[in-house]
Short mmCIF file of C-alpha atoms in Angstrom, two decimals:
data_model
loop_
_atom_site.label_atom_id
_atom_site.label_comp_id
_atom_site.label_asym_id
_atom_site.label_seq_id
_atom_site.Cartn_x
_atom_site.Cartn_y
_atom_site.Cartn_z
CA UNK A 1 2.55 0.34 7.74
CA UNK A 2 -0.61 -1.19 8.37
CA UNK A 3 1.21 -4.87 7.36
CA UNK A 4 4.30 -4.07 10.22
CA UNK A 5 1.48 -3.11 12.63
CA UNK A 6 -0.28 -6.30 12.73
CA UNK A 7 3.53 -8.04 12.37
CA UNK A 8 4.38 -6.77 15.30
CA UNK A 9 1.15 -7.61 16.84
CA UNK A 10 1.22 -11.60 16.48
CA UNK A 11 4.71 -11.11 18.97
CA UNK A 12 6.88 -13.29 16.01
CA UNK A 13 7.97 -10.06 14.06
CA UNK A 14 10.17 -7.00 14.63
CA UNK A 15 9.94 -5.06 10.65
CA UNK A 16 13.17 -3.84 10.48
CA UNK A 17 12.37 -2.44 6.75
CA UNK A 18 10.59 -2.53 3.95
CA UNK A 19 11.47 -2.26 0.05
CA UNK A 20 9.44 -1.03 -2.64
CA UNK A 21 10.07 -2.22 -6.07
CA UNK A 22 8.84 -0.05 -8.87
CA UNK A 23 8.47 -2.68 -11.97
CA UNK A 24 10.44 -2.52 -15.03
CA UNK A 25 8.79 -0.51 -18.03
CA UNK A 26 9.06 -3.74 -20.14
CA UNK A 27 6.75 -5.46 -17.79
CA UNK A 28 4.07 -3.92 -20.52
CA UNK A 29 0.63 -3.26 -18.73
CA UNK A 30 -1.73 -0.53 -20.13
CA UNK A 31 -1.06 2.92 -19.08
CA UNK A 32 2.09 2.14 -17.32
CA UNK A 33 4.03 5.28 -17.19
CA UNK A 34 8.04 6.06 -17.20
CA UNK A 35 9.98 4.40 -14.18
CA UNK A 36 11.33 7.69 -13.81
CA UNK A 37 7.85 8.61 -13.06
CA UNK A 38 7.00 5.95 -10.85
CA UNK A 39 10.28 5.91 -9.22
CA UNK A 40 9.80 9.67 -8.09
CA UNK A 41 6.40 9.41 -7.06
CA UNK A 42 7.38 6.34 -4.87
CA UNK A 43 10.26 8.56 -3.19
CA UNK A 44 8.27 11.35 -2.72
CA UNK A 45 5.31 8.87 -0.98
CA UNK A 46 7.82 7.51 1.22
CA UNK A 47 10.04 10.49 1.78
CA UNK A 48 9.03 10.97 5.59
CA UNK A 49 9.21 7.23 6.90
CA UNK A 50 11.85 6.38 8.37
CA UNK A 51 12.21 2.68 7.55
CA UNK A 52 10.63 2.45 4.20
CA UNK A 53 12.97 2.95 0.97
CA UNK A 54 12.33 2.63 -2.83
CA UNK A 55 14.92 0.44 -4.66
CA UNK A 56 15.31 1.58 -8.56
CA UNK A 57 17.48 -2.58 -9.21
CA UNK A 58 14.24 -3.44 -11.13
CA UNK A 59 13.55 -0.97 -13.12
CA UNK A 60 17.35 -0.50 -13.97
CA UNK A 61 18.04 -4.24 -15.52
CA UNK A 62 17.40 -4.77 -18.92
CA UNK A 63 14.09 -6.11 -18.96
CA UNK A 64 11.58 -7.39 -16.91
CA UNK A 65 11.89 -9.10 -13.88
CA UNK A 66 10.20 -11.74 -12.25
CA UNK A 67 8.61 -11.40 -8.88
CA UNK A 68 10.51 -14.43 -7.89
CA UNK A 69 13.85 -12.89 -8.88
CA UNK A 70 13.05 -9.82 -7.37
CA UNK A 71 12.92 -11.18 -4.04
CA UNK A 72 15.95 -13.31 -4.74
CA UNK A 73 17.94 -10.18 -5.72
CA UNK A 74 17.16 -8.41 -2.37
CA UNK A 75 17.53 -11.99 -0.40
CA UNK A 76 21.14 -12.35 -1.70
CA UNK A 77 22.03 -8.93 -1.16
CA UNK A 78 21.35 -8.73 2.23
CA UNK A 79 23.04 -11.55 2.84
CA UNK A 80 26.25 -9.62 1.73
CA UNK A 81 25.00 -7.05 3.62
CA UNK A 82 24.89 -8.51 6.91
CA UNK A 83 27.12 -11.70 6.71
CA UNK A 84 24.83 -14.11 7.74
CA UNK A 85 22.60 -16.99 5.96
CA UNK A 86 18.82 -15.73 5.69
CA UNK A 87 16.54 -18.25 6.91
CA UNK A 88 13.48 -20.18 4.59
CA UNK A 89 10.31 -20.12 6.10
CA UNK A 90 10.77 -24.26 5.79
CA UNK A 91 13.72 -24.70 7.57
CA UNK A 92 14.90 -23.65 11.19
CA UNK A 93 18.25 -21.34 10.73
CA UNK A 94 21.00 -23.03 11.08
CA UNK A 95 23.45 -19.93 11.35
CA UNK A 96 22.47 -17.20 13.59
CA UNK A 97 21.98 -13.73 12.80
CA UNK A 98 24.85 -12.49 15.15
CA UNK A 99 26.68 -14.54 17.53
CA UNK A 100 29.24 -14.14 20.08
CA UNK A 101 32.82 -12.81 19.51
CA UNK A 102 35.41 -14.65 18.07
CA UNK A 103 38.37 -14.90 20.12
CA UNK A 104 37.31 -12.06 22.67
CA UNK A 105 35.84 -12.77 26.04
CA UNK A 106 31.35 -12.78 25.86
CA UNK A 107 30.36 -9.00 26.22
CA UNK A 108 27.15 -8.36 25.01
CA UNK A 109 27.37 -4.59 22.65
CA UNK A 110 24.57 -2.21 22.73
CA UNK A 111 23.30 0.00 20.19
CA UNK A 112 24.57 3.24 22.32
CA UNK A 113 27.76 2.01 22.99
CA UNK A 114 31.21 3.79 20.84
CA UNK A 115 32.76 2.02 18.76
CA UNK A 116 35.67 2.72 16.19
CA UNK A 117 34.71 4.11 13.03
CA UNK A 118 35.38 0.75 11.10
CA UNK A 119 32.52 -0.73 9.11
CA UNK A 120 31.91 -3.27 12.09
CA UNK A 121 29.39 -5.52 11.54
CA UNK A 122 27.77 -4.18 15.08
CA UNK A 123 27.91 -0.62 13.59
CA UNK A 124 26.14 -1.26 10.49
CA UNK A 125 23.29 -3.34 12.32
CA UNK A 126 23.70 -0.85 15.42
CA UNK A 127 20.62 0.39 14.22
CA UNK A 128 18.57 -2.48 12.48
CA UNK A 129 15.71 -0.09 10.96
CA UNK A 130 17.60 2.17 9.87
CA UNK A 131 20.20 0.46 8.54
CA UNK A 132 19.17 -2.72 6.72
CA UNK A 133 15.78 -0.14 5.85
CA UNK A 134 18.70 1.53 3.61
CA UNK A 135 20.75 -1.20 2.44
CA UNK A 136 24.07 -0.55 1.27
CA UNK A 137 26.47 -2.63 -1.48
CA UNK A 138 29.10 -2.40 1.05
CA UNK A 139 30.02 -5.95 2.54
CA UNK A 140 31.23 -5.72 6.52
CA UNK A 141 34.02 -7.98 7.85
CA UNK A 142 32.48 -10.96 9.09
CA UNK A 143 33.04 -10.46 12.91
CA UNK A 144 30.18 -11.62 15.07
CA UNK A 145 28.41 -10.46 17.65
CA UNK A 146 25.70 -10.63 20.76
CA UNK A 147 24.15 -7.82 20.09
CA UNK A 148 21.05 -6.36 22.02
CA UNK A 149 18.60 -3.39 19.97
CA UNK A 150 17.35 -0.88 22.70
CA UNK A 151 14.93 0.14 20.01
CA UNK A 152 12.86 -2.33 19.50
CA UNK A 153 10.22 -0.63 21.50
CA UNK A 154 8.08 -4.36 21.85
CA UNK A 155 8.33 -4.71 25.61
CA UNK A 156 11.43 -6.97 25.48
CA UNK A 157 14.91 -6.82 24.64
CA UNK A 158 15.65 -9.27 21.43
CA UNK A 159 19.08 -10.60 20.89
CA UNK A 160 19.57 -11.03 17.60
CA UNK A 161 21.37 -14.19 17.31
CA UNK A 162 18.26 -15.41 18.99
CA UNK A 163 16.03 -14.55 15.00
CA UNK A 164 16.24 -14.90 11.81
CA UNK A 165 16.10 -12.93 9.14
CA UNK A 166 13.29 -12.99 6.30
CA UNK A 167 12.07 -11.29 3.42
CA UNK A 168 8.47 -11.39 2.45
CA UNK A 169 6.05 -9.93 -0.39
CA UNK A 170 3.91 -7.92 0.86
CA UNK A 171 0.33 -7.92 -1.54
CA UNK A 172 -3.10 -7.36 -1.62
CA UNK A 173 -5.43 -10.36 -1.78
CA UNK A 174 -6.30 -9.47 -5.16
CA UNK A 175 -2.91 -10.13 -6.20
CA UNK A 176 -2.68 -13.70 -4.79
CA UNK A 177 -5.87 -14.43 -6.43
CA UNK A 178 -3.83 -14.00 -9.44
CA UNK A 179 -1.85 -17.12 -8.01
CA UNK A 180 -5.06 -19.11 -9.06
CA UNK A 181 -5.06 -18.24 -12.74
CA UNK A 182 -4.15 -21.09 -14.62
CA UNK A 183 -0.81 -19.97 -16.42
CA UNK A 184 -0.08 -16.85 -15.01
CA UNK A 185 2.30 -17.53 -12.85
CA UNK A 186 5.19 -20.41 -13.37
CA UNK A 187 4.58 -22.85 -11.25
CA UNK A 188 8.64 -23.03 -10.08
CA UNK A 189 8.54 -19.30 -9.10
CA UNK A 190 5.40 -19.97 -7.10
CA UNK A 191 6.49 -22.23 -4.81
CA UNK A 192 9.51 -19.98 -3.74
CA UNK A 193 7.73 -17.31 -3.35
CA UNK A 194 5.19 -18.83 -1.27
CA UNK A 195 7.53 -21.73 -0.01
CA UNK A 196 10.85 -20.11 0.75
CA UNK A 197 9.82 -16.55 1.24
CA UNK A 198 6.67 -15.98 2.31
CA UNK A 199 3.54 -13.47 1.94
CA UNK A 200 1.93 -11.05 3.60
CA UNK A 201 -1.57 -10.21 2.59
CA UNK A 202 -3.61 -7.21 3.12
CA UNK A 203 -7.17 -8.09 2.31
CA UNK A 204 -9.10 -6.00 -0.58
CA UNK A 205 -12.72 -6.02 -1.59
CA UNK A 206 -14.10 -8.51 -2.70
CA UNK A 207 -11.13 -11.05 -2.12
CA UNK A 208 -11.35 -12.82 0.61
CA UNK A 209 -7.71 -14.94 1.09
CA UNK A 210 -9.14 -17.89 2.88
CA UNK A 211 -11.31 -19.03 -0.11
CA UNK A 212 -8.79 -17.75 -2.61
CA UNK A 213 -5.71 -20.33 -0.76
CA UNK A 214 -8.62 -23.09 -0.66
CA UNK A 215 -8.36 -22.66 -4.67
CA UNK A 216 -5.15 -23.23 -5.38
CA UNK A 217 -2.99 -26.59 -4.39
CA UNK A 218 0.29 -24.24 -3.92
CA UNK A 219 -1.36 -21.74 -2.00
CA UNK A 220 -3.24 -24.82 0.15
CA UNK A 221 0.14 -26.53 0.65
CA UNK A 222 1.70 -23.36 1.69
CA UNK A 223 -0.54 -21.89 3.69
CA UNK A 224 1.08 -21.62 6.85
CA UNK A 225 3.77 -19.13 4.68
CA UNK A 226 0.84 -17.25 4.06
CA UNK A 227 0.32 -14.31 6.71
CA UNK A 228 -3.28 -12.73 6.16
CA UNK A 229 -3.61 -8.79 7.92
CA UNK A 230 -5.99 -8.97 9.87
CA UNK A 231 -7.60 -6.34 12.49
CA UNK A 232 -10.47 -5.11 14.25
CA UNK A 233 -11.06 -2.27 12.99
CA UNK A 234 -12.93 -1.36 9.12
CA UNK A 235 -9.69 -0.04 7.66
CA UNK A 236 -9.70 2.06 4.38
CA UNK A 237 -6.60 0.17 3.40
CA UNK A 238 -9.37 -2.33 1.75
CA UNK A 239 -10.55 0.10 -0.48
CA UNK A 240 -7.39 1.93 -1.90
CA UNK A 241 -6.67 1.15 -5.87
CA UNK A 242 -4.42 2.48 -8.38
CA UNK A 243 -7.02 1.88 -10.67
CA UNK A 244 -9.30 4.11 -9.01
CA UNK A 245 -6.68 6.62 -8.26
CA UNK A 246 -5.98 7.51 -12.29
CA UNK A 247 -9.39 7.44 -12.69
CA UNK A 248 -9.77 10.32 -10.01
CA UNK A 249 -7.04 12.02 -11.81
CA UNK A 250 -8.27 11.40 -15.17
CA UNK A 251 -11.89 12.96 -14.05
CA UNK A 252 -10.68 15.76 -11.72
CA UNK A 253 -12.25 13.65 -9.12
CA UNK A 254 -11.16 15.67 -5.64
CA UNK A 255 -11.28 11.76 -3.73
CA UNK A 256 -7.76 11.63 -4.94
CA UNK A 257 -6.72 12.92 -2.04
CA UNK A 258 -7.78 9.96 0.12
CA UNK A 259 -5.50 7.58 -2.18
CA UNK A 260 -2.14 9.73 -2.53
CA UNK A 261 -0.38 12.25 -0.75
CA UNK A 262 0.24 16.08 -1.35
CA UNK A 263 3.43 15.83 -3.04
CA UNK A 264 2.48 13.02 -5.19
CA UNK A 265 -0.32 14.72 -6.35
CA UNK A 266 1.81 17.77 -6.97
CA UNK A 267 3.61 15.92 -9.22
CA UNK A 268 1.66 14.13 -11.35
CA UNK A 269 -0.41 17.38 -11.88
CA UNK A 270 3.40 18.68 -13.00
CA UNK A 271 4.39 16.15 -15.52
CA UNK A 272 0.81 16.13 -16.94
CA UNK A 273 0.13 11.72 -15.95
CA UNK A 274 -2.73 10.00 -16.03
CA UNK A 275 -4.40 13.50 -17.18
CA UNK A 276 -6.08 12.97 -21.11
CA UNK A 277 -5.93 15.92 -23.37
CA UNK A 278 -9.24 17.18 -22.48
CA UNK A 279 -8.56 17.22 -18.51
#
């Protein structure tokens, strides 16, 4: 939230949704529990926003994923989604989002308008947050539209075959100091994900992005892709940590509470995670 805040701040976003991506169990790091686990407790974190959704593809293939293919997966699907070519950060789009009518004079469709109950393209991005927020398998006919969202709420009315759209990681600084690592990371997969895609990075203690792009030659020659959160205020975004989250639940530490919410908390204590035998 704090990431689409500061998006829609800089005047080149509108956050029409955003995907989180439990990782496979294969993926192998210490204490990792069940995806079932981690799948409900992501549900249950997100379970009042209304443009946030958890997508279980990952953790239902049969092993683990990359990041890169991850973001691939989701980049191809909305294009079947929507019907339209999703732009690289590299290259201007080339095919608009929605365009005008085929074959019908130029009237420009609103969001509160009726329309038939056919799986329009306008229908299913009548509502952009909600509906690309919940993506669907189900392909629309390729019609194409001018299409104006009343909902956009940023002072202006966008037309949407006036942007493009992108997907981009979202990730704390700490994890694209991990980008510096020698051999963490294949090289290949790092320059889409920096050089086709894009990041978004909320900065965490003791990582400051700026000297952690000047240390890596992908990062450097990237760096415009690279979208840094920044604000005025001392946010306590810096300081959150999964890390320090078990370890509250591990020692009956009552600072959980400023890490998760109620009904995640609720359920861990249920299923008895992150809790050792003498807790």
């Amino acid at each position: 939230e704090r990431a689409r805040d500061y998006l829609h701040k800089t005047g080149r976003f509108i956050v029409i949704g955003g995907i989180v991506s439990p990782v496979h169990d294969s993926y192998g790091k210490t204490g990792l529990v069940s995806s079932r686990h981690r799948l409900t407790m992501c549900q249950l974190a997100v379970q009042s926003s209304d443009w946030i959704r958890v997508d279980p593809w990952e953790c239902y293939q049969d092993t683990w994923q990359t990041t890169c293919s991850v973001l691939e997966h989701h980049r191809d699907l909305m294009k079947r989604v929507t019907g339209c070519i999703l732009s690289n950060v590299n290259t201007p789009s080339i095919t608009p989002v929605i365009g005008q009518p085929q074959n019908e004079s130029s009237q420009t469709i609103y969001q509160n308008n009726n329309v038939s109950n056919k799986a329009t393209a306008a229908k299913i991005l009548g509502k952009v947050g909600e509906s690309l927020s919940r993506i669907c398998c189900v392909r629309p006919p390729m019609e194409r539209f001018t299409f104006v969202d009343e909902n956009a709420n940023l002072g202006t009315v966008m037309r949407y075959e006036e942007i493009e759209l992108r997907i981009l990681l979202l990730c704390g600084s700490d994890l694209l100091e991990s980008f510096c690592i020698p051999g963490l990371w294949n090289e290949a997969d790092m320059e889409v994900i920096v050089g086709e895609f894009g990041i978004v990075v909320v900065p965490r203690d003791g990582a400051d992005p700026d000297r952690i792009m000047n240390h890596s030659s992908i990062l450097r020659k990237y760096k415009n892709n690279i979208l840094v959160v920044k604000d005025d205020s001392n946010h306590p975004m810096s300081v959150v940590s999964s890390t320090k989250s078990r370890l509250a639940l591990q020692h009956g530490d009552g600072h959980v509470v400023d890490y998760l919410c109620q009904p995640v908390i609720d359920y861990i204590l249920k299923s008895q995670l992150y809790i050792n035998a003498s807790g």
